[in-house]
PDB file of C-alpha atoms in Angstrom:
ATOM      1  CA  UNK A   6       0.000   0.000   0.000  1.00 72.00           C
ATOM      2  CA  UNK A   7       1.143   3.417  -0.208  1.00 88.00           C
ATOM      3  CA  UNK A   8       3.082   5.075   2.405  1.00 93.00           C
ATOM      4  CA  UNK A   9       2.340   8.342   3.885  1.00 96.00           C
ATOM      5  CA  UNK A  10       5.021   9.948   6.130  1.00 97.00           C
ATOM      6  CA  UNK A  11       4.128  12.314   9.109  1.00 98.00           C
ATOM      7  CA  UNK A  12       6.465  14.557  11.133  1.00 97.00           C
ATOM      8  CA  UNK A  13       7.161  15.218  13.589  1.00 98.00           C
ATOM      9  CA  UNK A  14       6.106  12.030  15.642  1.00 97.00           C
ATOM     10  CA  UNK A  15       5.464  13.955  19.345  1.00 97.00           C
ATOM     11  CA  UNK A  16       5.592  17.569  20.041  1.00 97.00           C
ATOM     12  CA  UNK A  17       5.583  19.991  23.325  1.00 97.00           C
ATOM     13  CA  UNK A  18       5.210  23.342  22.901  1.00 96.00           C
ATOM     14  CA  UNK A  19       4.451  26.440  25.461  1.00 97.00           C
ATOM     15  CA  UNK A  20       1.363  28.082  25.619  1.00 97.00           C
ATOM     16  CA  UNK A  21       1.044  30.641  22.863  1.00 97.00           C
ATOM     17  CA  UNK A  22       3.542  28.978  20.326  1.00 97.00           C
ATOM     18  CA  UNK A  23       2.740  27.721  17.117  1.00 97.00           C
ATOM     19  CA  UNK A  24       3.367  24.507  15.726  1.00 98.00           C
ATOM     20  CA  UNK A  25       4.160  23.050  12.160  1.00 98.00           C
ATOM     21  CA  UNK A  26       3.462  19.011  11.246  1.00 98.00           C
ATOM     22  CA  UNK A  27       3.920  18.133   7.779  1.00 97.00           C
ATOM     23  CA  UNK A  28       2.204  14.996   5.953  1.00 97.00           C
ATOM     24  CA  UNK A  29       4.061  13.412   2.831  1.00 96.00           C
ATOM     25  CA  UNK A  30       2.929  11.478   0.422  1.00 94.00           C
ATOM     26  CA  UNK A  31       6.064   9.502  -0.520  1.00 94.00           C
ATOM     27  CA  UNK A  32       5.516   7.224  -3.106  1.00 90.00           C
ATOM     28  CA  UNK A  33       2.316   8.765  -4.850  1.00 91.00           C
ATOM     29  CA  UNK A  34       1.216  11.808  -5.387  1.00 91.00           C
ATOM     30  CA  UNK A  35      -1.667  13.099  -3.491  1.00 88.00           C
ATOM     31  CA  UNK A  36      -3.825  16.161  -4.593  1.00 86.00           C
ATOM     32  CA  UNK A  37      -5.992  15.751  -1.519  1.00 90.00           C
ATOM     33  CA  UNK A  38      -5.030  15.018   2.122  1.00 94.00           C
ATOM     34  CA  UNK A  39      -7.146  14.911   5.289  1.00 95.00           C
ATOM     35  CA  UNK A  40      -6.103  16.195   8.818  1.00 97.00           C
ATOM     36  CA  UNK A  41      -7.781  14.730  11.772  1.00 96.00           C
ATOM     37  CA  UNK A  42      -7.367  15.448  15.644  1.00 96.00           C
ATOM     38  CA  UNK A  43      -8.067  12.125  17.653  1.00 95.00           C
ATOM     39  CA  UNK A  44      -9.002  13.410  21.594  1.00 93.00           C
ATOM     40  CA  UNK A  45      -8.360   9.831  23.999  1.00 89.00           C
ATOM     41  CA  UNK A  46     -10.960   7.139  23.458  1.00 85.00           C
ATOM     42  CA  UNK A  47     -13.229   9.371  20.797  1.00 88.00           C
ATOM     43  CA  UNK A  48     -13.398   8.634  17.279  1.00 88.00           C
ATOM     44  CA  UNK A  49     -11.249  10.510  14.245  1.00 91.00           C
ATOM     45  CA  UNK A  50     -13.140  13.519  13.765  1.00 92.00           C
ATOM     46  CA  UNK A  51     -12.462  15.349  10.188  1.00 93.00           C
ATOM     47  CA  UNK A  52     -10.867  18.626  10.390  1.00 95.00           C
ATOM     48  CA  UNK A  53     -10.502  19.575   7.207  1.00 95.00           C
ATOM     49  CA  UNK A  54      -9.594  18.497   3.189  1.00 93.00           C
ATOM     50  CA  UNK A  55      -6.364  20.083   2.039  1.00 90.00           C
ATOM     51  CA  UNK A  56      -6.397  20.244  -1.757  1.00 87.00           C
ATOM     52  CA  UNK A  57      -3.070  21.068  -3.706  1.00 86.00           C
ATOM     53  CA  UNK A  58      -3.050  24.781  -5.045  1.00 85.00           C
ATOM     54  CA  UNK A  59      -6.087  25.768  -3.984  1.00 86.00           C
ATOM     55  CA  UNK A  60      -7.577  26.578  -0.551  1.00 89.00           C
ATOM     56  CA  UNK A  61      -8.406  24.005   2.170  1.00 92.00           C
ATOM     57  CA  UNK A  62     -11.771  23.040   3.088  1.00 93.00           C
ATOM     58  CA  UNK A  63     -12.683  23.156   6.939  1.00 95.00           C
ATOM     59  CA  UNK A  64     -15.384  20.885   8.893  1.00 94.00           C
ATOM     60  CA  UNK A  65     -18.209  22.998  10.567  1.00 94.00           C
ATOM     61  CA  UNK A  66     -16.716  24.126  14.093  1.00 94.00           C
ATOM     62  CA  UNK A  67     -13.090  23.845  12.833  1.00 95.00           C
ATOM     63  CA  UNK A  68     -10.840  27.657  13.154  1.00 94.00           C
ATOM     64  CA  UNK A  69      -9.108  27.900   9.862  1.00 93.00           C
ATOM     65  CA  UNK A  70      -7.123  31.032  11.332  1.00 95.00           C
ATOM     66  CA  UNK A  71      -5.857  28.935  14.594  1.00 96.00           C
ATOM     67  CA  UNK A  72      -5.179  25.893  12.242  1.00 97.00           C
ATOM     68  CA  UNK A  73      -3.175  26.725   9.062  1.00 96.00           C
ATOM     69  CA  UNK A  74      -3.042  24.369   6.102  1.00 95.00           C
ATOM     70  CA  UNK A  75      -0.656  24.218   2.926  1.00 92.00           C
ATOM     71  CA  UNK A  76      -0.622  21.762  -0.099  1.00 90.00           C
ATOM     72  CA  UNK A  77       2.018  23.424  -1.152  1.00 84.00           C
ATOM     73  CA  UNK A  78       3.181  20.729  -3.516  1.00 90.00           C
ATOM     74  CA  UNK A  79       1.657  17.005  -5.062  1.00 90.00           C
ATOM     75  CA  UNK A  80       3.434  15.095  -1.951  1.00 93.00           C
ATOM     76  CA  UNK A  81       3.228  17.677   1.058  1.00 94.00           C
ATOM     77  CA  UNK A  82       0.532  19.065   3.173  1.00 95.00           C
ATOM     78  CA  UNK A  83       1.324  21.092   6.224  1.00 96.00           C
ATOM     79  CA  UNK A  84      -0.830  21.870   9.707  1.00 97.00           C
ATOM     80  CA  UNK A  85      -0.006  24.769  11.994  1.00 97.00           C
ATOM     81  CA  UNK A  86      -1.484  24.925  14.796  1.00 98.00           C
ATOM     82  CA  UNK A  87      -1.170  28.956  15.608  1.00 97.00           C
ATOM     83  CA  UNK A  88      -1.053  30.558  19.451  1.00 97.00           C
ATOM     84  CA  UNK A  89      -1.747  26.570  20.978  1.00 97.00           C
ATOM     85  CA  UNK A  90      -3.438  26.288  24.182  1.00 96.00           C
ATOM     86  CA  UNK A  91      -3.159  23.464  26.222  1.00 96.00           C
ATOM     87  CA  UNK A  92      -7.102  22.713  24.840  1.00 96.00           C
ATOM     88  CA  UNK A  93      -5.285  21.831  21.502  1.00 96.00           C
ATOM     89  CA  UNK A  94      -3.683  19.336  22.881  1.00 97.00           C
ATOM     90  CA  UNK A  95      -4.715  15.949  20.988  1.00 97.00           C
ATOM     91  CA  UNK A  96      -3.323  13.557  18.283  1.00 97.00           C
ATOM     92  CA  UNK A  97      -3.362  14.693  14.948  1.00 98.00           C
ATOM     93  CA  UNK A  98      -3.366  12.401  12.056  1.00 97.00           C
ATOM     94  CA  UNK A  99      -3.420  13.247   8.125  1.00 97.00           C
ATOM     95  CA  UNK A 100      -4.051  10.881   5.494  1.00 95.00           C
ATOM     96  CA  UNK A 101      -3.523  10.673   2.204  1.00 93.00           C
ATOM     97  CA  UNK A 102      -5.765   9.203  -0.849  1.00 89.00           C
ATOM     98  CA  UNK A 103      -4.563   7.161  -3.354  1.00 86.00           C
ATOM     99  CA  UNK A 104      -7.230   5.172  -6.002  1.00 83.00           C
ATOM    100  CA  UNK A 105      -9.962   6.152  -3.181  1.00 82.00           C
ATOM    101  CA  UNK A 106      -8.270   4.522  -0.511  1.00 89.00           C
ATOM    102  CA  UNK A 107      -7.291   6.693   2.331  1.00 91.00           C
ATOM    103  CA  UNK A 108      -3.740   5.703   4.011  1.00 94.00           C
ATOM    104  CA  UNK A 109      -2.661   7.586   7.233  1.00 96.00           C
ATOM    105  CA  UNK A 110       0.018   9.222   8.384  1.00 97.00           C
ATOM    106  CA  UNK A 111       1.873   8.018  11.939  1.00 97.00           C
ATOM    107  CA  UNK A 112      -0.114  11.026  13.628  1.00 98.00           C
ATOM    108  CA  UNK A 113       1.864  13.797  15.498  1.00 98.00           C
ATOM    109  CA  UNK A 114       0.517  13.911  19.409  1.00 97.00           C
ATOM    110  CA  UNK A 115       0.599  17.280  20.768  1.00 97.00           C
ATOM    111  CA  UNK A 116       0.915  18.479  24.305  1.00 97.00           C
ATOM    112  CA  UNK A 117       1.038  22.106  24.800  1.00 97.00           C
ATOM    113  CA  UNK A 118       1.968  23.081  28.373  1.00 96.00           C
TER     114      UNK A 118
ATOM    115  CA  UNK B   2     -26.462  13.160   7.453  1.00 70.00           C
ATOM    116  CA  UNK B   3     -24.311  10.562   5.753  1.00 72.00           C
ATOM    117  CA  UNK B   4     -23.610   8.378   8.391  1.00 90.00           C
ATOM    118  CA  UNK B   5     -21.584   5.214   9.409  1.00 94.00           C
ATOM    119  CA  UNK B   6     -22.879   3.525  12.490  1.00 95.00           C
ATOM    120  CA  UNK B   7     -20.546   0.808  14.466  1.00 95.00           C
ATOM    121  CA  UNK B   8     -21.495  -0.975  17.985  1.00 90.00           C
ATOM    122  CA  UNK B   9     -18.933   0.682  20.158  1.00 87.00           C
ATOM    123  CA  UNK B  10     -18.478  -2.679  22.189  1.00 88.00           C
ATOM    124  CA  UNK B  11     -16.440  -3.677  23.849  1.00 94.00           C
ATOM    125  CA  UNK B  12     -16.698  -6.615  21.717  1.00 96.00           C
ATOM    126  CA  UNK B  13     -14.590  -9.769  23.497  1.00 97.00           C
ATOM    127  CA  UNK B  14     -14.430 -13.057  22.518  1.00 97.00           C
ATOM    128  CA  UNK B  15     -11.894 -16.013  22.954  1.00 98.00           C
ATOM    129  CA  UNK B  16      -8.399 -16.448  21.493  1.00 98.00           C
ATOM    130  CA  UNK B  17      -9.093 -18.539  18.093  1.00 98.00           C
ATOM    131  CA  UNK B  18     -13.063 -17.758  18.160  1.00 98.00           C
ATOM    132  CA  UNK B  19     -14.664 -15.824  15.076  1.00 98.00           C
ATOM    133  CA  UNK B  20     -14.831 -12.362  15.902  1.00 97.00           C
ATOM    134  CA  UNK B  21     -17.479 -10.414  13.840  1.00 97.00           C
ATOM    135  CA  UNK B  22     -17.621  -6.855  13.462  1.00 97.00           C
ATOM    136  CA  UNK B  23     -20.667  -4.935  11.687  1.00 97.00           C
ATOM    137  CA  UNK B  24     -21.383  -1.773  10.443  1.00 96.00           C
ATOM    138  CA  UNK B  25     -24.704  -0.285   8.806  1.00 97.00           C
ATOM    139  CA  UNK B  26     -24.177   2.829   6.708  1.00 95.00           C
ATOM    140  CA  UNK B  27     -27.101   5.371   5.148  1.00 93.00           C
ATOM    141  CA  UNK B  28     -25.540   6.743   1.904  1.00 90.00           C
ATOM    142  CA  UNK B  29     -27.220   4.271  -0.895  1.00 90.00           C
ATOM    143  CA  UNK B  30     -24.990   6.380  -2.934  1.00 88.00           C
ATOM    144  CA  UNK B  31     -21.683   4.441  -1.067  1.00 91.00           C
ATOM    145  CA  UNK B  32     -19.386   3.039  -3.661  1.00 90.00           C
ATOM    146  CA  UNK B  33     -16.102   1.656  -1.505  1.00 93.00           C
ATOM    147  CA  UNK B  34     -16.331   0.012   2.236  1.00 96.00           C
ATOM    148  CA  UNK B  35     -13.099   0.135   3.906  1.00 96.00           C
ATOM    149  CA  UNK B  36     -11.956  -1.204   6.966  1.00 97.00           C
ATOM    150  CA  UNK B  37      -9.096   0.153   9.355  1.00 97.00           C
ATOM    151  CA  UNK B  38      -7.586  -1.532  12.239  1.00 98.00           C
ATOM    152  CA  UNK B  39      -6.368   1.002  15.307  1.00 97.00           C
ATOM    153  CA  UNK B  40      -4.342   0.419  18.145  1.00 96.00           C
ATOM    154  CA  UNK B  41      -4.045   2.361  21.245  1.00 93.00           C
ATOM    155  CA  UNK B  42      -2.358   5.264  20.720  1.00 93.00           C
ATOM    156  CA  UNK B  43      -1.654   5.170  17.335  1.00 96.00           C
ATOM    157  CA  UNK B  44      -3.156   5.876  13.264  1.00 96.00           C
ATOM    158  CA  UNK B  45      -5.720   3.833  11.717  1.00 97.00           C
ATOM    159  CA  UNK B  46      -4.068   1.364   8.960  1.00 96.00           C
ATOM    160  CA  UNK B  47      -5.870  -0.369   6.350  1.00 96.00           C
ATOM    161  CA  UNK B  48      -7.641  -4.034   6.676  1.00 96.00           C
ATOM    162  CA  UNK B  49      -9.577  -4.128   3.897  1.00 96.00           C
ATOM    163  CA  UNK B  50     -11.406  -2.695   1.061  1.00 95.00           C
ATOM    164  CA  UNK B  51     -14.349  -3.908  -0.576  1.00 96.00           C
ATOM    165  CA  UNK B  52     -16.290  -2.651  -3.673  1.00 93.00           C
ATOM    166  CA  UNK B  53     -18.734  -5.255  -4.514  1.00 94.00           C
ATOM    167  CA  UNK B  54     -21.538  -7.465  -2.997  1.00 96.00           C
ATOM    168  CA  UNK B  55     -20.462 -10.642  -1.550  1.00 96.00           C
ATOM    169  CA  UNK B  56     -17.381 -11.870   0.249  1.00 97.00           C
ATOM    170  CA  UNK B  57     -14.055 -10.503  -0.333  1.00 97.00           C
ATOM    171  CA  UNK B  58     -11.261 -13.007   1.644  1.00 97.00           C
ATOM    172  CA  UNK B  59      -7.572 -12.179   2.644  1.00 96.00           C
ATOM    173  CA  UNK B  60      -5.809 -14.302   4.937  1.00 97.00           C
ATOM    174  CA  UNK B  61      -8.022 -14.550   8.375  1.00 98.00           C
ATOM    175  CA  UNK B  62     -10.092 -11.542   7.405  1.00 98.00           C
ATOM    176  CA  UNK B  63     -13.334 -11.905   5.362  1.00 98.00           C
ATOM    177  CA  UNK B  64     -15.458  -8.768   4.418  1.00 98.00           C
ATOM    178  CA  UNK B  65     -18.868  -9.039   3.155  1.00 98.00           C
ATOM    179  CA  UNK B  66     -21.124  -5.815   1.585  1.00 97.00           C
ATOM    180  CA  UNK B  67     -24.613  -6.159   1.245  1.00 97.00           C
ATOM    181  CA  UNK B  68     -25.716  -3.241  -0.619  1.00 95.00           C
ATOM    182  CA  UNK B  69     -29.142  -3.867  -0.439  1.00 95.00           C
ATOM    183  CA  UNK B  70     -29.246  -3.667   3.217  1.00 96.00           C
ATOM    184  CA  UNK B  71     -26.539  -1.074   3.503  1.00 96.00           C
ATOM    185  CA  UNK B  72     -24.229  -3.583   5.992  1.00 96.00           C
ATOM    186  CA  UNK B  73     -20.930  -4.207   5.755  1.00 98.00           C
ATOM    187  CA  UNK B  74     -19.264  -6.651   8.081  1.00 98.00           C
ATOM    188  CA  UNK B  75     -15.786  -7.731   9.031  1.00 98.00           C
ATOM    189  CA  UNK B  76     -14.938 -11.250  10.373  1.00 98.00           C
ATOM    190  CA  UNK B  77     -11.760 -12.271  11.932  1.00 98.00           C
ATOM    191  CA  UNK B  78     -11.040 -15.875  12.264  1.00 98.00           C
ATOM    192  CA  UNK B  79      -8.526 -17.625  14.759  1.00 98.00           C
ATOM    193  CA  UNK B  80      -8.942 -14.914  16.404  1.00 98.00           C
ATOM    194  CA  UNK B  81      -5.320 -13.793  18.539  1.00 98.00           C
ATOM    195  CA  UNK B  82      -4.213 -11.191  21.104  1.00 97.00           C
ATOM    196  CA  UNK B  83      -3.187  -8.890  18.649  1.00 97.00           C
ATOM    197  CA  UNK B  84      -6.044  -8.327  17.171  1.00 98.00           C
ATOM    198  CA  UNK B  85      -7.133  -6.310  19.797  1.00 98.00           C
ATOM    199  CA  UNK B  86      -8.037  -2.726  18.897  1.00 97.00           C
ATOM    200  CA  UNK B  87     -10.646  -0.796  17.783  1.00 97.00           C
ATOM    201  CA  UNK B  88     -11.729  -1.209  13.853  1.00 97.00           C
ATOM    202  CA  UNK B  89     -13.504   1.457  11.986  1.00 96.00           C
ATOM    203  CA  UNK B  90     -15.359   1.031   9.444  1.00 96.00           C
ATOM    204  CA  UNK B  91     -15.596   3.164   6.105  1.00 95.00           C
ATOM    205  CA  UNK B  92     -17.722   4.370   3.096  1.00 94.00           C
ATOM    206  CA  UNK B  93     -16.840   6.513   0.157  1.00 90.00           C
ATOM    207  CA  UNK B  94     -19.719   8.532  -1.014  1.00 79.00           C
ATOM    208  CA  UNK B  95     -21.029   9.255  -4.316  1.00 66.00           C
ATOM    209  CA  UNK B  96     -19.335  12.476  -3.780  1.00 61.00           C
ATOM    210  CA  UNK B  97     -16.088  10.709  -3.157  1.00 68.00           C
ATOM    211  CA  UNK B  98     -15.924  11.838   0.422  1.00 81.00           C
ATOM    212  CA  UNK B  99     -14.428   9.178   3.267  1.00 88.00           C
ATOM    213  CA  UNK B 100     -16.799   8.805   6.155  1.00 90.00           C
ATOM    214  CA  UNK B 101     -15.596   6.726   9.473  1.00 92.00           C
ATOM    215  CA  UNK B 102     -17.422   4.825  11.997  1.00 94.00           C
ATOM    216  CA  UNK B 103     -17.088   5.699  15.321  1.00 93.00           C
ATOM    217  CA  UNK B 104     -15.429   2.342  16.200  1.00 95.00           C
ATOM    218  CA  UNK B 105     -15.599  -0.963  17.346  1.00 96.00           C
ATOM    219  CA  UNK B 106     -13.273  -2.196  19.934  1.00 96.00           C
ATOM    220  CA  UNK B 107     -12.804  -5.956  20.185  1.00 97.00           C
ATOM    221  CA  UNK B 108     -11.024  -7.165  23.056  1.00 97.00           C
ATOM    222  CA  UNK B 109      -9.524 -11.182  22.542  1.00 98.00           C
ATOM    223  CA  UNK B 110      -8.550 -12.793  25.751  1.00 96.00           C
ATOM    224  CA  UNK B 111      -5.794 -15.492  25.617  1.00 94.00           C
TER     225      UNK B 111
END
């Protein structure tokens, strides 16, 4: 299957910082990714569709100025979280579709302090 | 609402027992039933992936769509250990979007 690489693996970050995980596509290229957030014991809930070139798509609820995304490029999509609070804490998790088949990245957990 | 709808569980049967997982979804439109395998603490990874009615077989996993009752079920035979997790189940819309289950976790005591 294809492989989709997420960095970094574990983050902590102050209060008021922002944070930058990126999502690769390595062996396919992937105009749309997903980003998740995964809060203990809940399901994945959808954050939002990143599509490459063109502006991201955000899920009902989700702050697209506190959570930054970039499909830069065919292979990369990138989430900032801006100004984190420790209630942003979670595990995030992009994914990648290739054929119609969604493959995930490793997730990145955050823990902002 | 498009929906996918799992029994949370806990589901828990027997080392080397059957373990089947089902999952009911509302789009008629769905086109591709997927399901993931996740483990404590870490990203959902792909079982299997079925497209058409019937049973679709790899190694101890069988899926089976019925697309006339809008199921889709997962069966794990010789059940082990390891397969403890939580499995969500999938389905691609006609508008190509993903939607997840909430979950099943099955539990397999040794």
């Amino acid at each position: 299957g294809a492989v989709v690489s997420q960095h970094p693996s574990w983050v902590i970050c102050k209060s008021g910082t922002s944070v930058k995980i990126e999502c690769r596509s390595l062996d396919f290229q992937a105009t749309t990714m997903f980003w998740y957030r995964q809060f203990p014991k809940q399901s994945l809930m959808l954050m939002a569709t990143s599509n490459e070139g063109s502006k991201a798509t955000y899920e009902q609820g989700v702050e697209k100025d506190k959570f930054l995304i970039n499909h830069a490029s065919l292979t990369l999509s990138t989430l900032t979280v801006t100004s984190a609070h420790p209630e942003d804490s979670s595990f995030y998790i992009c994914s990648a579709t290739e054929e119609y088949i969604q493959y995930f990245g490793a997730g990145t957990r955050l823990s902002v302090l | 609402q498009k929906e996918v709808e799992q029994n949370s569980g806990p589901l828990s049967v027997p080392e080397g027992a059957i373990a089947s997982l089902n999952c009911t979804y509302s789009d008629r439109g769905s086109q591709s039933f997927f399901w993931y395998r996740q483990y404590s603490g870490k990203s959902p990874e792909l079982i299997m992936f079925i497209y058409s009615n019937g049973d679709k077989e790899d190694g101890r996993f069988t899926a089976q769509l019925n697309k006339a009752s809008q199921y889709v079920s997962l069966l794990i035979r010789d059940s082990q250990p390891s397969d403890s997790a939580t499995y969500l189940c999938a389905a691609t819309t006609g508008g190509f979007k993903t939607i997840f289950g909430a979950g099943t976790r099955l539990f397999v005591k040794a």
